[in-house]
Short mmCIF file of C-alpha atoms and ligand atoms in Angstrom, two decimals:
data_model
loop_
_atom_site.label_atom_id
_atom_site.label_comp_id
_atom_site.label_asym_id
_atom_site.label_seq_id
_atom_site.Cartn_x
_atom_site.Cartn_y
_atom_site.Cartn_z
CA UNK T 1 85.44 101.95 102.77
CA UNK T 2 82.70 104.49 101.22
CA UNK T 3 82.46 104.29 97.98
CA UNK T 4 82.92 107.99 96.37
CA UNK T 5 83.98 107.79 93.54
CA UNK T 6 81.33 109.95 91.55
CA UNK T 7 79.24 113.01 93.35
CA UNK T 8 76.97 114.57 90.70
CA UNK T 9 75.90 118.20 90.74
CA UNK T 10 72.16 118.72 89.83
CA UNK T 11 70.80 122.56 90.33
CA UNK T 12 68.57 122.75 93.14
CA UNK T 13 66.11 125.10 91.00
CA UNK T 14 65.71 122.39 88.30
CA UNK T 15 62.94 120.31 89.44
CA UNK T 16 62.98 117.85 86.01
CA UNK T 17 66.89 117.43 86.69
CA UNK T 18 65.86 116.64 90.76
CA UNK T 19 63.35 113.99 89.77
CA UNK T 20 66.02 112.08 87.58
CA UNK T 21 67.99 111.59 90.69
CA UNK T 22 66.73 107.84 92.03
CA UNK T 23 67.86 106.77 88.67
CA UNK T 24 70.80 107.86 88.59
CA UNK T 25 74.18 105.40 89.51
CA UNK T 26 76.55 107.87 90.57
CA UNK T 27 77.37 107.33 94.60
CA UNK T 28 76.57 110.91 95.71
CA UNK T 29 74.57 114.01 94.80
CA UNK T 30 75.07 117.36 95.33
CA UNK T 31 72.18 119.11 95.39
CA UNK T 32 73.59 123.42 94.51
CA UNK T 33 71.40 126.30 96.24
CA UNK T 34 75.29 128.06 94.84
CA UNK T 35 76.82 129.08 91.40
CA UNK T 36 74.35 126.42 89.50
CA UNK T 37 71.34 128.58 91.20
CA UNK T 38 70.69 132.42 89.92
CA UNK T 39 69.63 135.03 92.90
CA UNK T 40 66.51 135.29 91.95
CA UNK T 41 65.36 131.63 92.26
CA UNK T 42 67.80 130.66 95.41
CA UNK T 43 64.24 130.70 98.04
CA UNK T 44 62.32 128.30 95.61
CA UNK T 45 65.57 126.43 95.31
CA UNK T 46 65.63 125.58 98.78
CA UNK T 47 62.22 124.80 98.79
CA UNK T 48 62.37 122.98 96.08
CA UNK T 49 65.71 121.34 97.64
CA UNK T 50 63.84 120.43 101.18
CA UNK T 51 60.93 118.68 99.49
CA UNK T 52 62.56 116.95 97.13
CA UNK T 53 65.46 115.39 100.27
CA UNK T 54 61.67 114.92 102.49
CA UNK T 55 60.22 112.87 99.63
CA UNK T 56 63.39 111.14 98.77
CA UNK T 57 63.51 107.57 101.04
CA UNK T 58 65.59 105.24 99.16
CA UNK T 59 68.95 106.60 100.83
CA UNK T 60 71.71 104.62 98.56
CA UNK T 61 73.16 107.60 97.13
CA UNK T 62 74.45 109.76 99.29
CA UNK T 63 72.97 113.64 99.27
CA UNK T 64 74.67 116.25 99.98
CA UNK T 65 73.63 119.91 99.88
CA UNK T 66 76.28 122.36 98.16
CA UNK T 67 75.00 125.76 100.11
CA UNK T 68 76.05 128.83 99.33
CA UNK T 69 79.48 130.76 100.84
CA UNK T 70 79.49 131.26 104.47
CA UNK T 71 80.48 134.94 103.45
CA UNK T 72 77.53 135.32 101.70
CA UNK T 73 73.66 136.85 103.12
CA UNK T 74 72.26 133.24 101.65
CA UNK T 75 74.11 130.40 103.63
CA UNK T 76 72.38 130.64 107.00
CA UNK T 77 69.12 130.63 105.34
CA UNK T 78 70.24 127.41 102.68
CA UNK T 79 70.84 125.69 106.25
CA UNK T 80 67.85 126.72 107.67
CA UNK T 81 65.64 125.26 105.21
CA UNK T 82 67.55 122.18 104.09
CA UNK T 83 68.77 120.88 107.51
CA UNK T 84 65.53 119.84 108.85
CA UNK T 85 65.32 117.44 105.60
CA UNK T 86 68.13 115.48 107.04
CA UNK T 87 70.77 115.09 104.18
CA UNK T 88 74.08 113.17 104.64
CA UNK T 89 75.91 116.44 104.36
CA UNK T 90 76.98 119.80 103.40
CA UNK T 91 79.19 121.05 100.62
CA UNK T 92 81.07 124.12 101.85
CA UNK T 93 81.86 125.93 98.32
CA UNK T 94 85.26 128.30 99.00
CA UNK T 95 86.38 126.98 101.81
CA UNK T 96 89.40 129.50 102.13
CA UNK T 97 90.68 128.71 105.03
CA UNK T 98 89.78 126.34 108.53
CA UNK T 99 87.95 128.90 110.50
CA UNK T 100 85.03 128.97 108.01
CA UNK T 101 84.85 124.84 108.37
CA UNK T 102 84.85 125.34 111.86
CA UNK T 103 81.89 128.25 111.70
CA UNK T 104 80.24 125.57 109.72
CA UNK T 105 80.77 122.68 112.38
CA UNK T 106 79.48 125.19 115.01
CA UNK T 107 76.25 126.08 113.28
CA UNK T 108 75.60 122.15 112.35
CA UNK T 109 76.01 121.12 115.51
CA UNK T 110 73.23 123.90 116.65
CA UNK T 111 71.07 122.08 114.08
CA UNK T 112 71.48 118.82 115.01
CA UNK T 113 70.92 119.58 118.89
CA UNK T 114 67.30 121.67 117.53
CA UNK T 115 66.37 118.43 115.52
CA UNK T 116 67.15 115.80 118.05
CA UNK T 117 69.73 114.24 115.93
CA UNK T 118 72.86 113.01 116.99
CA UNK T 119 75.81 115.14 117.04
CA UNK T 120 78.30 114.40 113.94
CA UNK T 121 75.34 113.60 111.68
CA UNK T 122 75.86 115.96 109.05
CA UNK T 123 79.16 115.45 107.26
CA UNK T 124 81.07 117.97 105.72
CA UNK T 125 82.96 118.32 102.35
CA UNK T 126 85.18 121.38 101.51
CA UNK T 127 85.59 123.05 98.15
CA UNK T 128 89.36 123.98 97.85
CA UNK T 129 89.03 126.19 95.14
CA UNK T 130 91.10 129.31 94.93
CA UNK T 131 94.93 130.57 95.74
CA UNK T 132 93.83 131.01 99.54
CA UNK T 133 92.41 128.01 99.86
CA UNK T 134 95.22 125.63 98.00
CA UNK T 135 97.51 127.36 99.98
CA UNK T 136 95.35 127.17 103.53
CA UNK T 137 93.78 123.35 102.73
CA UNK T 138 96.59 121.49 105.12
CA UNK T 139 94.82 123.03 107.74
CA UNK T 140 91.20 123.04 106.48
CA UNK T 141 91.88 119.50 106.11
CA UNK T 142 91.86 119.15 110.07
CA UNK T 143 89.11 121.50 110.79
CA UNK T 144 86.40 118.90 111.80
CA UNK T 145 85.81 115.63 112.45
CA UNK T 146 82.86 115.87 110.08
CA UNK T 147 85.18 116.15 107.25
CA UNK T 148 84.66 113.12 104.95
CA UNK T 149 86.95 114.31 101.98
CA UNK T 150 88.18 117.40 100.78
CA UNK T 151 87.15 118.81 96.88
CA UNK T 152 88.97 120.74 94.39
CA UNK T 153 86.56 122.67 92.56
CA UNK T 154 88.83 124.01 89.44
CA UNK T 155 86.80 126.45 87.43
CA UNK T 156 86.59 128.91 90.48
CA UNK T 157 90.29 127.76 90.75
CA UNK T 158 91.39 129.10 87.63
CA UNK T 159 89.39 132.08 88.13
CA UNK T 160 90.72 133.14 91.20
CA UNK T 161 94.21 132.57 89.56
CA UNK T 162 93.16 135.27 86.91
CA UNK T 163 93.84 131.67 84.33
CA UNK T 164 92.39 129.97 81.96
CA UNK T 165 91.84 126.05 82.35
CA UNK T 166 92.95 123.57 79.83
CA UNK T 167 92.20 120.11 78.82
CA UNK T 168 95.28 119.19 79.67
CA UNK T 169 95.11 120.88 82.93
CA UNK T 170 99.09 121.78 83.74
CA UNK T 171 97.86 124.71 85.62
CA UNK T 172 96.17 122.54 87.91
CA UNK T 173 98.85 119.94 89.24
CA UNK T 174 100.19 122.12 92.21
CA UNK T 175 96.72 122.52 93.16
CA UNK T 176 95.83 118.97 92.75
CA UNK T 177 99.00 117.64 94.30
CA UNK T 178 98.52 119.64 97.59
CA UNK T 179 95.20 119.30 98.27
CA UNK T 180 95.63 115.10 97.87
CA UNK T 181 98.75 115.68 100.22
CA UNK T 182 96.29 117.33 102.06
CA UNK T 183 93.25 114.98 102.41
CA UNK T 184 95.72 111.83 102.73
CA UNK T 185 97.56 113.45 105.82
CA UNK T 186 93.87 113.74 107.53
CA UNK T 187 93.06 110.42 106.47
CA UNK T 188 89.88 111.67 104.19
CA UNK T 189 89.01 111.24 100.73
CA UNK T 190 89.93 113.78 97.52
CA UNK T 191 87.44 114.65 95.12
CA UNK T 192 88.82 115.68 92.12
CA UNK T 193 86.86 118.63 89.95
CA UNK T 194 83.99 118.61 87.89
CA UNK T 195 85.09 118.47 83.72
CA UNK T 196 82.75 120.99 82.13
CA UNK T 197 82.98 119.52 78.80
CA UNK T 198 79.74 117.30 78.45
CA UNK T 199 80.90 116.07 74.88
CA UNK T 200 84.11 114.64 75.32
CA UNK T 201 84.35 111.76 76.67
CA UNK T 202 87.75 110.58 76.01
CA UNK T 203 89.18 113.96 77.40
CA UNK T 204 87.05 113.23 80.77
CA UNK T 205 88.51 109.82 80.49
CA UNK T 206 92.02 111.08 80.02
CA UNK T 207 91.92 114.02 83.31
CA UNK T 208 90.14 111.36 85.58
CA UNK T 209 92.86 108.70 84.84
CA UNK T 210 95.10 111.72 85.82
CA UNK T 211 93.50 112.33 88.91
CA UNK T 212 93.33 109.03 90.26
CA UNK T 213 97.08 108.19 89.46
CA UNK T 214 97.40 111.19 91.37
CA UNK T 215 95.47 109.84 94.41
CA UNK T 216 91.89 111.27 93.90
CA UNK T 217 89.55 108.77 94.96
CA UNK T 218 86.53 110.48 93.22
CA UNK T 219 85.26 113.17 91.33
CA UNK T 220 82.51 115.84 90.95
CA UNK T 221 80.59 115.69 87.54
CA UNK T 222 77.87 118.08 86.42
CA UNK T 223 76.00 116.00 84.19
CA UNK T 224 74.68 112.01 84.40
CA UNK T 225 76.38 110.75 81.24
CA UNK T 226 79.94 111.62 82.45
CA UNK T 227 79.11 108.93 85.53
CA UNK T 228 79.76 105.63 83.72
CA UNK T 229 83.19 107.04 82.55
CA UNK T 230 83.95 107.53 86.04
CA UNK T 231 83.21 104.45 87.47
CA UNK T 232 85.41 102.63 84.95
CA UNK T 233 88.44 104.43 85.66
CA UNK T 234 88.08 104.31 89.39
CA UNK T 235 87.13 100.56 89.21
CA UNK T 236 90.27 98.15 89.54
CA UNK T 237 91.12 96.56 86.39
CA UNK T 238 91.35 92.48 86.22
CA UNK T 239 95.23 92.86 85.10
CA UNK T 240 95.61 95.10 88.61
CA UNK T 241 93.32 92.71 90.31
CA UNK T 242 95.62 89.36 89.25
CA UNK T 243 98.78 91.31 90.14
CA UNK T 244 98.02 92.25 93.83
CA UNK T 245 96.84 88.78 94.42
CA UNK T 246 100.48 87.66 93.00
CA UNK T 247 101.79 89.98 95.13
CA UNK T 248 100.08 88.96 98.52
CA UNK T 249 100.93 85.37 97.72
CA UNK T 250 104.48 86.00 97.15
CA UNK T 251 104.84 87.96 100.44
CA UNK T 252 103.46 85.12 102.24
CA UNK T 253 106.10 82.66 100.36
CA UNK T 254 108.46 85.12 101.26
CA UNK T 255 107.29 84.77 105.01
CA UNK T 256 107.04 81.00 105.27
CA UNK T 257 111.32 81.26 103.92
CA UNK T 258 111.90 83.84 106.82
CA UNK T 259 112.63 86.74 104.63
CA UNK T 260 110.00 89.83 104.16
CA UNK T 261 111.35 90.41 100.62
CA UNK T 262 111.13 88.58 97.31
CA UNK T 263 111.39 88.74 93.54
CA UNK T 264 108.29 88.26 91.79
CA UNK T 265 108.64 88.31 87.65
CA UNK T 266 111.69 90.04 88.44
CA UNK T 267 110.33 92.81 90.95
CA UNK T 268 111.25 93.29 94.30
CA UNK T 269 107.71 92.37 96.44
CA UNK T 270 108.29 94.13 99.92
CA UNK T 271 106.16 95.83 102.43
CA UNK T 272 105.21 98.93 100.44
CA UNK T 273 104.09 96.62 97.64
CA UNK T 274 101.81 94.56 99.59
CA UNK T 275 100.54 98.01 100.85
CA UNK T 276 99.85 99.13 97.53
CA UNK T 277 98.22 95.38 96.10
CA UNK T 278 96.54 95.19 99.84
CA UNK T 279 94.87 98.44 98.96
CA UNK T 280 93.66 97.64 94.96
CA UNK T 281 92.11 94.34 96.46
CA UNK T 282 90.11 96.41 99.25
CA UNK T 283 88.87 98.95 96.46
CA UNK T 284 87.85 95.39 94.49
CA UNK T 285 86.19 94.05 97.33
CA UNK T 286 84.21 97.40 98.20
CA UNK T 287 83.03 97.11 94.05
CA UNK T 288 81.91 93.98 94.77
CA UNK T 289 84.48 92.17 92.04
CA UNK T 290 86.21 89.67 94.99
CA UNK T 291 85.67 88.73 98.40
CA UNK T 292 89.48 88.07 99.82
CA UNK T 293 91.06 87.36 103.05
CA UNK T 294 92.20 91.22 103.74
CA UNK T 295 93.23 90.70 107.51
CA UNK T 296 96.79 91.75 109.53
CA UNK T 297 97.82 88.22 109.36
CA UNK T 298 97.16 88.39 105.45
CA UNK T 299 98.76 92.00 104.59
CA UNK T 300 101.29 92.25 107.50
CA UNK T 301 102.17 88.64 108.30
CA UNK T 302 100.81 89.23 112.01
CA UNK T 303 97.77 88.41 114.17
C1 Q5B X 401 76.23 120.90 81.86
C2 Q5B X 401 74.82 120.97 81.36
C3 Q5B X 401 74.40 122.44 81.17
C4 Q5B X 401 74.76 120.25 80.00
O1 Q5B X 401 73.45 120.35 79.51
P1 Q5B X 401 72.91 119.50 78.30
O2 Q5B X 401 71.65 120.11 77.88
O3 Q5B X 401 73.99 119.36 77.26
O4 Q5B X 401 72.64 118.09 78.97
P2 Q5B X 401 72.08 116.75 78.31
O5 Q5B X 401 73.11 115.70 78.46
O6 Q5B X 401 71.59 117.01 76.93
O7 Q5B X 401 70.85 116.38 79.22
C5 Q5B X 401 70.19 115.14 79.02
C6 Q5B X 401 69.21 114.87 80.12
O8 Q5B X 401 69.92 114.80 81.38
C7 Q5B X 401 69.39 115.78 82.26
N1 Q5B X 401 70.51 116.32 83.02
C8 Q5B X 401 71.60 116.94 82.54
N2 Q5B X 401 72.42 117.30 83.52
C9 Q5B X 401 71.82 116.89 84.67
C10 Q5B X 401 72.19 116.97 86.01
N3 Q5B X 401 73.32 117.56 86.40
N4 Q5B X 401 71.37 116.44 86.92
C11 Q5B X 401 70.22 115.85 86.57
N5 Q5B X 401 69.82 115.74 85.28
C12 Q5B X 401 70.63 116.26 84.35
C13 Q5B X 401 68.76 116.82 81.37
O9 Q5B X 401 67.77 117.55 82.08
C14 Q5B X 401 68.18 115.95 80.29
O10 Q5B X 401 67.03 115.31 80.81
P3 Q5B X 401 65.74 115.09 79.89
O11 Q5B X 401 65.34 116.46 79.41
O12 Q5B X 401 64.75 114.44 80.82
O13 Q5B X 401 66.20 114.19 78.77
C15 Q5B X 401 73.84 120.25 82.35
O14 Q5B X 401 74.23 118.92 82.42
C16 Q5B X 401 73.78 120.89 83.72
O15 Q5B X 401 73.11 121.89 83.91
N6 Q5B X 401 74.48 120.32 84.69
C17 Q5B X 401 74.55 120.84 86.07
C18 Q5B X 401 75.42 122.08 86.13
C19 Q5B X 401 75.73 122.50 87.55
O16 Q5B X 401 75.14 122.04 88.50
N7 Q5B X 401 76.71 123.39 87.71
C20 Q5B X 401 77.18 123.83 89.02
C21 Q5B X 401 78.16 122.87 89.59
S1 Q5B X 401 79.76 122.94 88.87
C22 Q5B X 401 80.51 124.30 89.63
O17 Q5B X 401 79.89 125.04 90.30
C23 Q5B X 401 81.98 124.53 89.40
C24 Q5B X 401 82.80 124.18 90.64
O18 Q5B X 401 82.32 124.84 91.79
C25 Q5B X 401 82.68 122.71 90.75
C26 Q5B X 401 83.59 121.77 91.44
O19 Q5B X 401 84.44 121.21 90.75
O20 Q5B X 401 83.28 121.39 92.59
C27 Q5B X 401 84.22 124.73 90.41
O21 Q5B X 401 84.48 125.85 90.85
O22 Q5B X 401 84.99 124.02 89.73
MG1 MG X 402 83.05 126.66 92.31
#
């Protein structure tokens, strides 16, 4: 399982932001030629972007490139210049609807057949982030097998909804809801949006608790200090930890008396709930807080 649980914007025009990058802990980058980048400065931006991935060898973090709108006179250009640096991947900001994922496969896999690099290098993640898109994503979600995850991006969201967004982010849980339905029927990861309050800590806290009860698995930030917030809210806690070990061992009771059902402390243990521990013990394991026997004979009781 890839970790991706925090993907940190940094403006590609910013070249003291850029050089903080190897320090930084998050688990991906997103380097923006878009929204973070004004007109005027999007050619030394990619520049800036292409030297910067060259020069950049110690590949932990995983870089992505957030290029500008496939719509727009600047994208085909972004991936001319920042392709031949070899990044992980490509975010695709408005990603309205599947045929502009598929443009995007189609003009990748051009790139990859000019550099000599094998086809399906670059991945792709998707911005979900207006009415069109939330209500397109089911299928954007199938688009490509480069898709790693699909991203709700919530400030153009709100925009294109002619809304404001809150703290508390009501306006946001159709939208959020749909595009995790989305992402979970494709089998990829959700990325949850970026909270543009730098300050407040406890109300980051608070919406990415929200998001990953919801079944995020990540989210975009915008600046470093949000990243250790992140982390600890994604990360299993020891109490969630104890309990899906409980539960695996009381399934396997349960097995050894011939039933596939038992009571433990009073709740019924079944094979949804050993699902459910099976999966906070393989998000423990890929944190490096256990190693545990995780195999079919383990979760499912067969070889
Ligand atoms: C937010 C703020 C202005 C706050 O400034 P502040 O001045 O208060 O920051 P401080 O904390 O004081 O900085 C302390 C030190 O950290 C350094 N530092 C800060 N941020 C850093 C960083 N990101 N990367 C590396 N370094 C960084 C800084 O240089 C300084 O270094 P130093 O001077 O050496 O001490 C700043 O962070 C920032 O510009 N962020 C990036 C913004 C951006 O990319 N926006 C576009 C992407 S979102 C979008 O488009 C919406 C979306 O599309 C998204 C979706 O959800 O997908 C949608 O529609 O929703
Ligand atoms: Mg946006």
């Amino acid at each position: 399982m890839k970790l991706r649980r925090s993907f940190l914007y940094v403006p590609g025009n910013m070249p003291g932001m850029l050089q903080n990058i190897p320090v930084f802990q998050a688990d991906g980058v997103m380097i923006d030629l878009e929204d973070a980048v004004p007109l005027q400065e999007k050619d030394a931006a990619r520049l800036l972007t292409r030297n910067f991935i060259q020069g950049f060898k110690d590949r932990r973090l995983e870089l992505f490139v957030r290029i500008n709108g496939l719509d727009t006179p600047y994208a085909e250009d972004d991936l001319r210049e920042v392709l031949p640096a070899v990044p992980d991947g490509i975010r695709l900001p408005k990603a309205d609807n599947p045929e502009t994922v598929e443009r995007l496969d189609t003009m990748l896999t051009e790139a990859e057949e000019r550099l000599g690099l094998p086809i399906g290098h670059f991945k792709i993640i998707p911005s979900i982030e207006s009415a069109q898109g939330v209500l397109n994503c089911v299928e954007t979600a199938k688009a490509s097998p480069r898709l790693v995850a699909l991203a709700f991006g919530a400030e153009d969201f709100t925009a294109s909804m002619e809304i404001d967004r809150t703290k508390s982010g009501e306006e946001l849980f159709s939208a959020r809801t749909r595009i995790i339905w989305a992402a979970k029927a494709a089998g990829l990861q959700a990325i949850d949006t970026i909270f543009p309050d730098v300050n407040d800590m406890d109300a980051l806290r608070a919406e990415t608790e929200l998001g990953r009860r919801l079944g995020f698995t990540g989210k975009s930030l915008v600046n470093p200090r949000q990243i250790e917030v992140i982390h600890e809210v994604f990360r299993p806690t020891q109490a969630e930890i104890d309990h899906a070990l409980a539960v695996l061992d009381a399934i396997k009771r349960a097995r050894e008396m011939g039933t596939g059902v038992i009571s433990l402390k009073g709740r019924m243990v079944d094979a949804p709930v050993v699902t459910r521990a099976a999966r906070v013990l393989k998000t423990a394991v890929a944190f490096g807080m256990i190693e545990v026997d995780l195999s079919d004979e383990v979760i499912h009781g067969t070889k």
